[in-house]
mmCIF file with all atom_site columns, C-alpha atoms in Angstrom:
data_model
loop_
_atom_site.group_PDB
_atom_site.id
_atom_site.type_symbol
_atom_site.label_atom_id
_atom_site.label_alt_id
_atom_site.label_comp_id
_atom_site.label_asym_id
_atom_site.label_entity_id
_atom_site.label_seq_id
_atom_site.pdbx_PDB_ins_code
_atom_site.Cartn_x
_atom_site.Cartn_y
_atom_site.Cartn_z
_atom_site.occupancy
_atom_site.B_iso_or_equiv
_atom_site.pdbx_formal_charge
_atom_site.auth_seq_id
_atom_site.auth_comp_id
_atom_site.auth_asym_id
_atom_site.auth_atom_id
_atom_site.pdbx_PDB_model_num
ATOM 1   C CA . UNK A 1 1   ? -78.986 -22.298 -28.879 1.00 42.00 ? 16  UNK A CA 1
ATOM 2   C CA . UNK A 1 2   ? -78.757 -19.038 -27.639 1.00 50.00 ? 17  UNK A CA 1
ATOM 3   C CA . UNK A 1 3   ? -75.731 -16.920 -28.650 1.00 61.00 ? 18  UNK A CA 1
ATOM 4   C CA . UNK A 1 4   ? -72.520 -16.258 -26.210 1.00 65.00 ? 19  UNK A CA 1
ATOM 5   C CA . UNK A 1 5   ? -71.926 -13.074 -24.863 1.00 85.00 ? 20  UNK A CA 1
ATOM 6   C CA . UNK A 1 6   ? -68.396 -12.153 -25.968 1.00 87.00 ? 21  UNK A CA 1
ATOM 7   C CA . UNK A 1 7   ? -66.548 -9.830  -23.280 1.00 89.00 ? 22  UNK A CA 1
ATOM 8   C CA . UNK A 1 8   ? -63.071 -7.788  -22.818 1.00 88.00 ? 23  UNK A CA 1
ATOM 9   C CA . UNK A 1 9   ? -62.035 -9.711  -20.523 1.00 92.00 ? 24  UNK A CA 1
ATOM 10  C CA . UNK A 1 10  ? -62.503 -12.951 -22.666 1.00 93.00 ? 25  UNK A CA 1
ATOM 11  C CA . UNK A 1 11  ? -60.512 -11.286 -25.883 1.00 94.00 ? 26  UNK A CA 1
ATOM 12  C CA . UNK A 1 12  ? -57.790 -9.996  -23.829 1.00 94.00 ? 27  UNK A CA 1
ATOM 13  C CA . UNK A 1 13  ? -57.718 -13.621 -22.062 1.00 97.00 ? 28  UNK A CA 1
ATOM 14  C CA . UNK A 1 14  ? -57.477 -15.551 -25.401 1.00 97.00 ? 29  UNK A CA 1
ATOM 15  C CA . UNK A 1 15  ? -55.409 -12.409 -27.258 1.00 97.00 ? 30  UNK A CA 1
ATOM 16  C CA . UNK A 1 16  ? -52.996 -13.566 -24.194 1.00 98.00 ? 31  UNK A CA 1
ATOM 17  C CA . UNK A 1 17  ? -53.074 -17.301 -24.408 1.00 98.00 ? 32  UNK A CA 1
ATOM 18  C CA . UNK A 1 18  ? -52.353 -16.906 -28.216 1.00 98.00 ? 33  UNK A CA 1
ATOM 19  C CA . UNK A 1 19  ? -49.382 -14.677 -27.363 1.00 98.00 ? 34  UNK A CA 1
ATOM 20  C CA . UNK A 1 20  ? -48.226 -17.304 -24.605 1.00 98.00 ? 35  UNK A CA 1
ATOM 21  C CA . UNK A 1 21  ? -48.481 -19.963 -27.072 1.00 97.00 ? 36  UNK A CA 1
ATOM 22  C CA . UNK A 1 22  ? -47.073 -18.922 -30.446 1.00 97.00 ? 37  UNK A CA 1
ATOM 23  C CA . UNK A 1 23  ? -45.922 -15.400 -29.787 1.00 96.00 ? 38  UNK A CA 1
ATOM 24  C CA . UNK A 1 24  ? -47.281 -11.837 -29.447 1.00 95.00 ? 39  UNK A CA 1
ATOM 25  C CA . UNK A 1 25  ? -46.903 -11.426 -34.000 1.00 95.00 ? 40  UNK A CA 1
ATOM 26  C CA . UNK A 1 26  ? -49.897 -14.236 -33.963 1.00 97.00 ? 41  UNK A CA 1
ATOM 27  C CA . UNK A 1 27  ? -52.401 -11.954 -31.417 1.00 95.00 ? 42  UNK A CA 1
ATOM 28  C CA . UNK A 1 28  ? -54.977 -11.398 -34.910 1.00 94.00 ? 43  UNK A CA 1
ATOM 29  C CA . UNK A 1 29  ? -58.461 -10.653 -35.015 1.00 93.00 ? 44  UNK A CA 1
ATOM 30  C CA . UNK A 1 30  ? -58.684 -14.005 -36.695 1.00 95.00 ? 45  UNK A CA 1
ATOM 31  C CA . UNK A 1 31  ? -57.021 -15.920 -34.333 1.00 96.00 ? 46  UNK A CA 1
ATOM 32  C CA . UNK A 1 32  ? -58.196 -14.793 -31.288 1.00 96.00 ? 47  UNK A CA 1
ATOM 33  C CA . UNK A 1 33  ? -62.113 -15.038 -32.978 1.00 95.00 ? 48  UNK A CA 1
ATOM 34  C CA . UNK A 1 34  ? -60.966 -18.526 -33.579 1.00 96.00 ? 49  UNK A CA 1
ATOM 35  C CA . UNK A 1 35  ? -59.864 -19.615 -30.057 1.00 96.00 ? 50  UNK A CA 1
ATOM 36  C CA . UNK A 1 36  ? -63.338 -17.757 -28.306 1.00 95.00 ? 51  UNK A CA 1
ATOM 37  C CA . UNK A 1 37  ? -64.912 -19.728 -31.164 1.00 92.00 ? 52  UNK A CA 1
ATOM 38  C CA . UNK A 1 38  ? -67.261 -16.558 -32.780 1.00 91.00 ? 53  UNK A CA 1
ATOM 39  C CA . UNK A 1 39  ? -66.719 -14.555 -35.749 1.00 89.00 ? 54  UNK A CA 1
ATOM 40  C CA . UNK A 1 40  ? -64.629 -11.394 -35.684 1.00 90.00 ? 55  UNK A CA 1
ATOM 41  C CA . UNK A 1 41  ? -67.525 -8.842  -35.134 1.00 88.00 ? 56  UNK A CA 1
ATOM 42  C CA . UNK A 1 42  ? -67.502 -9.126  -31.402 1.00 86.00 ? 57  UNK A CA 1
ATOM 43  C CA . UNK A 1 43  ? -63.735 -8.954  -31.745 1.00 88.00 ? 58  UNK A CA 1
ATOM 44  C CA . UNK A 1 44  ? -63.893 -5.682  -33.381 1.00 84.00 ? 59  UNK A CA 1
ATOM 45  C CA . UNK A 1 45  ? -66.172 -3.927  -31.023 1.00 82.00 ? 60  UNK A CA 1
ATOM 46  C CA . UNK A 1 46  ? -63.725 -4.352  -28.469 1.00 79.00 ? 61  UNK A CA 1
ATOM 47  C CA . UNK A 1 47  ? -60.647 -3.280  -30.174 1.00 77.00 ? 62  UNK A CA 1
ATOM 48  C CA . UNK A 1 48  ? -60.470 -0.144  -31.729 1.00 73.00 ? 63  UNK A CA 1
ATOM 49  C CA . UNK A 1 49  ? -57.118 -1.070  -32.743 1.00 81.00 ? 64  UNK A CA 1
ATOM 50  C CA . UNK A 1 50  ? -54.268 -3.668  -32.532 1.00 87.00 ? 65  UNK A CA 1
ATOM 51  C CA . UNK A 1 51  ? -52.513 -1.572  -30.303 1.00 87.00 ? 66  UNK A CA 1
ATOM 52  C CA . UNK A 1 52  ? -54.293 -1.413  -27.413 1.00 88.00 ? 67  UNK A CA 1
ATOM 53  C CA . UNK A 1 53  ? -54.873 -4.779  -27.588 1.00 92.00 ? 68  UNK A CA 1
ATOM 54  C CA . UNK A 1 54  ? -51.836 -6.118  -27.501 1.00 91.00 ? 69  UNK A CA 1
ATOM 55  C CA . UNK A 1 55  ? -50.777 -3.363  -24.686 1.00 90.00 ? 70  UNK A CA 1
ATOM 56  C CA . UNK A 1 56  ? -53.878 -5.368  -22.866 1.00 92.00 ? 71  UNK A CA 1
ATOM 57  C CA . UNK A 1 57  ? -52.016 -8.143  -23.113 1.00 95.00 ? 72  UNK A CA 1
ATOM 58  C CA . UNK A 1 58  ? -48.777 -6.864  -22.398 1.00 93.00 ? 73  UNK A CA 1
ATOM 59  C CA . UNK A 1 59  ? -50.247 -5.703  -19.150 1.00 93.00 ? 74  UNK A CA 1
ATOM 60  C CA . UNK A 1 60  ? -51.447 -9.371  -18.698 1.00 96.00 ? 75  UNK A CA 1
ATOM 61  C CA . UNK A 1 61  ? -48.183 -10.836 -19.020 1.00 96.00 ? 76  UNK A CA 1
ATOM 62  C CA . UNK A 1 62  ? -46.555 -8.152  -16.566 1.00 93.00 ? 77  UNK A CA 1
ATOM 63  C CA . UNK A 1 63  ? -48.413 -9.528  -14.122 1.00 95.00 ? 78  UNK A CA 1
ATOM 64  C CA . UNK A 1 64  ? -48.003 -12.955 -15.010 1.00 97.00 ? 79  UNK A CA 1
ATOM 65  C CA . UNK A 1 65  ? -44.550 -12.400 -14.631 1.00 95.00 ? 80  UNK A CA 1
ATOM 66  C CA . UNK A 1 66  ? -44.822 -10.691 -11.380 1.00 93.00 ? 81  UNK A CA 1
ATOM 67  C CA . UNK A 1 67  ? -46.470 -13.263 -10.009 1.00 96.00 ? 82  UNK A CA 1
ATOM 68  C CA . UNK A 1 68  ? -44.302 -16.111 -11.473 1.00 96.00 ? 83  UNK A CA 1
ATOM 69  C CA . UNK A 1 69  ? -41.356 -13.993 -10.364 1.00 94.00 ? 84  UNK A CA 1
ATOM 70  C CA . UNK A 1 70  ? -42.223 -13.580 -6.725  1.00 93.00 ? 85  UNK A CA 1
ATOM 71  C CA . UNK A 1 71  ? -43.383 -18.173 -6.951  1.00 96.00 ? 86  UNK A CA 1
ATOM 72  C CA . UNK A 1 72  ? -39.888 -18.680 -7.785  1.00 95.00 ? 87  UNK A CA 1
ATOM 73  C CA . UNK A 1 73  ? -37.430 -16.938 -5.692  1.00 92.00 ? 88  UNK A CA 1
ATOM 74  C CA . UNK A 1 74  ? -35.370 -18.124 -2.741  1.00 92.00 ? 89  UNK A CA 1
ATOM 75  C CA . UNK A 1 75  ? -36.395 -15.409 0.064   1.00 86.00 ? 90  UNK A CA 1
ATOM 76  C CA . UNK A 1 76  ? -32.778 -16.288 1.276   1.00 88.00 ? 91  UNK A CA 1
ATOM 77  C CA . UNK A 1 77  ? -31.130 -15.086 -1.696  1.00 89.00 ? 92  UNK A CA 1
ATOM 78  C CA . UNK A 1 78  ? -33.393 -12.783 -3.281  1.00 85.00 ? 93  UNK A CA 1
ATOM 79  C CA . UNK A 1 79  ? -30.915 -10.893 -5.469  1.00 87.00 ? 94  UNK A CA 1
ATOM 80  C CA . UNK A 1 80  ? -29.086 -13.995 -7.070  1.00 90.00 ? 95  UNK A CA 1
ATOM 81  C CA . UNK A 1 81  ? -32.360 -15.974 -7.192  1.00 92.00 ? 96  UNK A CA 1
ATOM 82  C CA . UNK A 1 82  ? -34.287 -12.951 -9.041  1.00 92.00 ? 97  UNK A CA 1
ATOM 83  C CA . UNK A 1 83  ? -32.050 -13.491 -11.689 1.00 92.00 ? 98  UNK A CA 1
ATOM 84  C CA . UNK A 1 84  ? -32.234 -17.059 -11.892 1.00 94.00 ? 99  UNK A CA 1
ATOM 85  C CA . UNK A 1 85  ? -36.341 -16.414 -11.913 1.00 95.00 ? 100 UNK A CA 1
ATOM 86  C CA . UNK A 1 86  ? -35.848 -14.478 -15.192 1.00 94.00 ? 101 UNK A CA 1
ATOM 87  C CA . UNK A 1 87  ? -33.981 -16.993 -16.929 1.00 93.00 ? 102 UNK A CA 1
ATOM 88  C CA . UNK A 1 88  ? -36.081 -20.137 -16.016 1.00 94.00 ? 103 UNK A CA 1
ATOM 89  C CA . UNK A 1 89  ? -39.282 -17.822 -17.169 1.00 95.00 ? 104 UNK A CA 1
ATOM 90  C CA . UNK A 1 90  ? -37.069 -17.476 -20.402 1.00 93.00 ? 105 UNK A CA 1
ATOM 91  C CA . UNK A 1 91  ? -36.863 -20.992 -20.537 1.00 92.00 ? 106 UNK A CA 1
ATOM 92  C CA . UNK A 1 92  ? -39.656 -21.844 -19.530 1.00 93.00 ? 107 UNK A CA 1
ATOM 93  C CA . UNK A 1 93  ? -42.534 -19.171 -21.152 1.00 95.00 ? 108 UNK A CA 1
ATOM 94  C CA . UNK A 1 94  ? -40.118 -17.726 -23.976 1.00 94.00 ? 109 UNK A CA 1
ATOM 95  C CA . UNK A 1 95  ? -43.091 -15.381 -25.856 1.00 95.00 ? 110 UNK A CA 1
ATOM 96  C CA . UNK A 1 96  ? -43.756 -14.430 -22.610 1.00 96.00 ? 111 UNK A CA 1
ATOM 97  C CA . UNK A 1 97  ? -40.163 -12.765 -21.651 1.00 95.00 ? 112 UNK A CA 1
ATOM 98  C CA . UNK A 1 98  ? -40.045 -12.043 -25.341 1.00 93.00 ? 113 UNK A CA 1
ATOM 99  C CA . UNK A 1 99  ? -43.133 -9.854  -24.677 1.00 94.00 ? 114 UNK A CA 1
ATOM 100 C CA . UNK A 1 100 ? -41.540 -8.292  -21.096 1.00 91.00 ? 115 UNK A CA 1
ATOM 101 C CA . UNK A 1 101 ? -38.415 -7.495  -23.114 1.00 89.00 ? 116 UNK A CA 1
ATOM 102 C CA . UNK A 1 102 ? -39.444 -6.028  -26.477 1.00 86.00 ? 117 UNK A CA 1
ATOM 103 C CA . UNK A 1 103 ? -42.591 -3.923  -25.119 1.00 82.00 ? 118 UNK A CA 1
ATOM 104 C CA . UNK A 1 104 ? -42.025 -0.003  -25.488 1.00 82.00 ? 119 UNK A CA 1
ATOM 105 C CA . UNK A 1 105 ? -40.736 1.873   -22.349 1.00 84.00 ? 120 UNK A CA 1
ATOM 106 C CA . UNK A 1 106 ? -41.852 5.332   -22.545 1.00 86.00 ? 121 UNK A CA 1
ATOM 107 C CA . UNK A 1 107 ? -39.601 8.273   -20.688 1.00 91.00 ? 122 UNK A CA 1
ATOM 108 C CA . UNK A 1 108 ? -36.147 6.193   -21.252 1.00 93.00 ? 123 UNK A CA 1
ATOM 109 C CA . UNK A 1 109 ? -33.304 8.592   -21.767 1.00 96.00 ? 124 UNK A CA 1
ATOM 110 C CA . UNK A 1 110 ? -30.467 6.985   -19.609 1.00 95.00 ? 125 UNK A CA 1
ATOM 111 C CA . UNK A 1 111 ? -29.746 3.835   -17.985 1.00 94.00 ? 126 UNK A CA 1
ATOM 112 C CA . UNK A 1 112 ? -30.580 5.227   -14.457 1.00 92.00 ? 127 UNK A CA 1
ATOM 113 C CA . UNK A 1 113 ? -34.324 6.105   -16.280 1.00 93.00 ? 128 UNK A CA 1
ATOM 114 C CA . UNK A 1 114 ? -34.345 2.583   -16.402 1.00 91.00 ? 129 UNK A CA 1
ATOM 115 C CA . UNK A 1 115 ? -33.183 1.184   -13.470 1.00 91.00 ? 130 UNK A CA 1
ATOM 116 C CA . UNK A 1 116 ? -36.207 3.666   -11.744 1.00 90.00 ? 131 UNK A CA 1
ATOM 117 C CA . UNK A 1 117 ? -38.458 1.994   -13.682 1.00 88.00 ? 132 UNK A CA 1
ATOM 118 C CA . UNK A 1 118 ? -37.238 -1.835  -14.036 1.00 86.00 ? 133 UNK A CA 1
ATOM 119 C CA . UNK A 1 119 ? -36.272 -1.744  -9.841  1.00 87.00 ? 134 UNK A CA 1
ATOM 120 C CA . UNK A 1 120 ? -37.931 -1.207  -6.483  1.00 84.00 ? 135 UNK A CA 1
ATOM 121 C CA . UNK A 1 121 ? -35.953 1.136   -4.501  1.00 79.00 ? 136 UNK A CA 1
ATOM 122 C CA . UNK A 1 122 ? -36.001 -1.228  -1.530  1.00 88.00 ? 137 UNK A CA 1
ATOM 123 C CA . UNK A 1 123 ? -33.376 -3.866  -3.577  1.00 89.00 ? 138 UNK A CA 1
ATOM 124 C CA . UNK A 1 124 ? -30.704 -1.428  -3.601  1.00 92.00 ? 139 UNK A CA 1
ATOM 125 C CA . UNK A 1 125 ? -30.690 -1.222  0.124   1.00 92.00 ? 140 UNK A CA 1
ATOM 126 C CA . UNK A 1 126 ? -31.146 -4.932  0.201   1.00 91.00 ? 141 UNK A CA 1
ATOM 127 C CA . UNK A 1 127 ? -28.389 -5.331  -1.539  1.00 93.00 ? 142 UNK A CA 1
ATOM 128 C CA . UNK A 1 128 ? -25.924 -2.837  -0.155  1.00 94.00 ? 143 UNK A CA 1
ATOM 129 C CA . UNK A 1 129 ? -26.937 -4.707  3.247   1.00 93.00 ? 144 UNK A CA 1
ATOM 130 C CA . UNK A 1 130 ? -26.479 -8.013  2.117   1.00 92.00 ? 145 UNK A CA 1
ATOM 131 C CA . UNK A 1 131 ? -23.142 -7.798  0.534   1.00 92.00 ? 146 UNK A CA 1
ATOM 132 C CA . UNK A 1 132 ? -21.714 -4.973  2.881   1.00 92.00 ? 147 UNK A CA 1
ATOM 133 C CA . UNK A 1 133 ? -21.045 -2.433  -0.223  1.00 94.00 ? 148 UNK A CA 1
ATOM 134 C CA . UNK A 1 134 ? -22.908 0.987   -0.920  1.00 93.00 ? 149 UNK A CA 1
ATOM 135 C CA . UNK A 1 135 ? -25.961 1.643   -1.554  1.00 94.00 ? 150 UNK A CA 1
ATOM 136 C CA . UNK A 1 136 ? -24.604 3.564   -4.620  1.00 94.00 ? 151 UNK A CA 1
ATOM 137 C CA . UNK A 1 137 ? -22.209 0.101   -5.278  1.00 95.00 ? 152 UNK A CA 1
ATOM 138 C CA . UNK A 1 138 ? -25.757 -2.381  -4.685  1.00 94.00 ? 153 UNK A CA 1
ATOM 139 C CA . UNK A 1 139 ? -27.481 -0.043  -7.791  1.00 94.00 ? 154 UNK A CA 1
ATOM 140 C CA . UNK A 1 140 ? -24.429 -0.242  -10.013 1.00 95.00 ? 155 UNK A CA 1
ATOM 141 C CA . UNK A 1 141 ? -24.468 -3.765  -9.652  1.00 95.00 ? 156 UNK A CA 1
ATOM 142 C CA . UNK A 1 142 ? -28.195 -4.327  -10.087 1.00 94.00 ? 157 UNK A CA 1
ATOM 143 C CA . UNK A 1 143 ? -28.208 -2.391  -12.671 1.00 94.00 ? 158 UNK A CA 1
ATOM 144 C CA . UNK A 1 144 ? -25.365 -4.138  -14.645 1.00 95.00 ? 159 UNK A CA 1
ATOM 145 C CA . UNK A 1 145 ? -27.132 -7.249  -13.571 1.00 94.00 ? 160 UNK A CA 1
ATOM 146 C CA . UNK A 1 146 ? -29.795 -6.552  -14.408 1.00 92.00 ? 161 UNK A CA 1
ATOM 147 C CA . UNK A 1 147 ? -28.768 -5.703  -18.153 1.00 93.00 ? 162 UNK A CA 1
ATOM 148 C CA . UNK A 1 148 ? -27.087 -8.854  -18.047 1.00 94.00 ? 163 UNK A CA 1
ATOM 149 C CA . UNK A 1 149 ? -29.626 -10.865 -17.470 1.00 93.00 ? 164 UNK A CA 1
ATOM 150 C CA . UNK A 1 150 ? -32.609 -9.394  -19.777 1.00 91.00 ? 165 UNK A CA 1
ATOM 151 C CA . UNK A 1 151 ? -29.546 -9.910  -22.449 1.00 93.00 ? 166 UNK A CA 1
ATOM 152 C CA . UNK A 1 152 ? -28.523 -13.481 -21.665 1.00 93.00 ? 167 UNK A CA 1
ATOM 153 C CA . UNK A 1 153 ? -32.612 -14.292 -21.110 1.00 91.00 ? 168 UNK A CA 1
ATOM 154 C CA . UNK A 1 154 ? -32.812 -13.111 -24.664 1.00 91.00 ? 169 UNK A CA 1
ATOM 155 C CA . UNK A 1 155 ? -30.411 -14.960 -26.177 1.00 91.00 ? 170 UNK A CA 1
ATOM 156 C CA . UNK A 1 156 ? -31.715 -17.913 -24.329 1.00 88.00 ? 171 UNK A CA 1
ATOM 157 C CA . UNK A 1 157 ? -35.183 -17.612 -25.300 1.00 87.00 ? 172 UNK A CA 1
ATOM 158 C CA . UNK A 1 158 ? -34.573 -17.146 -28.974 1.00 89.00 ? 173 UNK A CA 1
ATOM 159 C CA . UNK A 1 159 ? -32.231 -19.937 -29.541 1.00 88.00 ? 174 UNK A CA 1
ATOM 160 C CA . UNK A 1 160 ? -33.016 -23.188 -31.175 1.00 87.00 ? 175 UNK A CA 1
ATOM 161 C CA . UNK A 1 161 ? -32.679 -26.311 -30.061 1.00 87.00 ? 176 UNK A CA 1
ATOM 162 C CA . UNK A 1 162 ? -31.485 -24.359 -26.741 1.00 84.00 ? 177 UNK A CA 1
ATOM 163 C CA . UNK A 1 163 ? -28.756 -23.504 -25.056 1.00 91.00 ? 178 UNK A CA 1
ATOM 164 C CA . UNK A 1 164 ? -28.600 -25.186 -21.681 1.00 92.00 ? 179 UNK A CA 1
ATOM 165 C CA . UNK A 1 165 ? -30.000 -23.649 -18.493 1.00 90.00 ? 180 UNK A CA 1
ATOM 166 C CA . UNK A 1 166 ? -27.261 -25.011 -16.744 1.00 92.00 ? 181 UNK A CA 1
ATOM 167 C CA . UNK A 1 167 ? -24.928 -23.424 -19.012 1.00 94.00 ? 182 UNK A CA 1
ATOM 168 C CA . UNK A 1 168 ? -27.136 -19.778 -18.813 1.00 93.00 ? 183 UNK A CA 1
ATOM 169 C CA . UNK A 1 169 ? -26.756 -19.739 -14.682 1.00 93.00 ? 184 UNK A CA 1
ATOM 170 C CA . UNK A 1 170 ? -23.336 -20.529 -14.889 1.00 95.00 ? 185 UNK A CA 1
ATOM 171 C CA . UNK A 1 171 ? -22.564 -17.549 -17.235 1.00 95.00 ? 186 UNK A CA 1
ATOM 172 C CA . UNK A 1 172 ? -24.912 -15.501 -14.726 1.00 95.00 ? 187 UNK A CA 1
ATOM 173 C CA . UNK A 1 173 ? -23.070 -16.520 -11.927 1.00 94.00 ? 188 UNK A CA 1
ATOM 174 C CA . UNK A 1 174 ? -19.986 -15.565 -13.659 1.00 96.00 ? 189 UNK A CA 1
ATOM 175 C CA . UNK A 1 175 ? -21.106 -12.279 -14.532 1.00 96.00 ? 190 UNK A CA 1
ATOM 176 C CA . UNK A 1 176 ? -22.059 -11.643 -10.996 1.00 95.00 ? 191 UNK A CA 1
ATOM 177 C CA . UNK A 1 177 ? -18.917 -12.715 -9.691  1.00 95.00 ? 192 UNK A CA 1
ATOM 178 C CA . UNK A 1 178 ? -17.112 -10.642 -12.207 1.00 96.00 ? 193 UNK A CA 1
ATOM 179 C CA . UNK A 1 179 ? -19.057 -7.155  -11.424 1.00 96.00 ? 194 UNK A CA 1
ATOM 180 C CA . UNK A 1 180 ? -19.348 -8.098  -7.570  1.00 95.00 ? 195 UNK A CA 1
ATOM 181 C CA . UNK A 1 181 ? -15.260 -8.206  -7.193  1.00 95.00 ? 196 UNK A CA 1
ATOM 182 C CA . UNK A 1 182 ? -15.205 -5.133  -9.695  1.00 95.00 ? 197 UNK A CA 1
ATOM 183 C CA . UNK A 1 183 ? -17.184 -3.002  -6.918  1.00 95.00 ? 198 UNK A CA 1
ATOM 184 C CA . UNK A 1 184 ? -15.212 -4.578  -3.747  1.00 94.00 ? 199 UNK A CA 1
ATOM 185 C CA . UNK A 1 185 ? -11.745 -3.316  -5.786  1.00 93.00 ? 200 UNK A CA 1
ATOM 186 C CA . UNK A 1 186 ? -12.741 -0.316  -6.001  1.00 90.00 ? 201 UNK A CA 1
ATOM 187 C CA . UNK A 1 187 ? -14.107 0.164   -2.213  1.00 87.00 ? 202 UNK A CA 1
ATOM 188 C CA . UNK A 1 188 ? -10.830 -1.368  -1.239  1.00 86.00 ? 203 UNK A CA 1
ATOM 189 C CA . UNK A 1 189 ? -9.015  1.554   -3.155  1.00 79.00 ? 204 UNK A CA 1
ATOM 190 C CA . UNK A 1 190 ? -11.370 3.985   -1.468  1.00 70.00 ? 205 UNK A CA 1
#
């Protein structure tokens, strides 16, 4: 029987399944030689370290979440329903947001760093549009939103037996509410 051809593209694909499945601590030269079924030479030659590896996979799961992001919004209510996105995906693939959440952001140094990064400019004036606030007002509330959520995901996806979703979009929606009417006060006393 001749001998498989181990590739890149077939570490980084199991390196991500493993990371899916039981969570990015278990992506191993052992276990991903294990799930391509070979021994850990071929794993080596592709991986000068750990590191990049796992930033492969990292990548991978960006784009998994992309994807499974733009699957599972309502194009009606694309700010609310963003938000519900990331907490089903927390529910639903919890090493995966656990991944999204934890990896390193380089050139952080303020929340608005992170809002550039984390948002497309377009939402803000999506927002501002929808609601009839600011654009100014839509960022501020994205941004608080968004911190919200990634927060709430976490403690969602790291809590055993669960909390329920029900339960999480409620609190969302509450938050929302709460920082929505906190940026109509103060237009009102503008």
């Amino acid at each position: 029987m001749p001998k498989q051809r181990i590739t890149k593209e077939m570490v980084v694909s199991a390196a991500f399944e493993i990371a899916r499945n039981d969570g990015m601590e278990q992506v191993i030269v052992k276990n991903i030689a294990n799930k391509i079924g070979c021994s850990v030479q071929p794993i080596y030659s592709y991986c000068d370290n750990m590191n990049g590896l796992r930033k492969d996979v990292a990548r991978r799961a960006g784009c998994f979440i992309q994807e499974y992001i733009a699957a599972h919004i309502d194009k009606d209510d694309l700010f609310r329903s963003t938000g519900k996105a990331y907490i089903q995906l927390a529910e639903e693939e919890p090493n995966l947001f656990k991944i999204f959440i934890l990896h390193q952001r380089e050139g952080i140094s303020s929340l608005d760093d992170l809002y550039r990064t984390a948002a497309s400019p377009k939402v803000a004036g999506y927002i501002a549009a929808k609601l009839g606030i600011g654009e100014e007002q839509a960022k501020r509330l994205h941004l608080n939103m968004l911190i919200y959520t990634i927060g709430i995901g976490t403690i969602f996806s790291i809590t055993s037996p669960g909390i329920p979703a029900a339960e999480i979009f409620a609190q969302q929606e509450f938050a929302y509410e709460a920082f929505l009417n906190k940026i109509l006060e103060e237009q009102k006393g503008d």
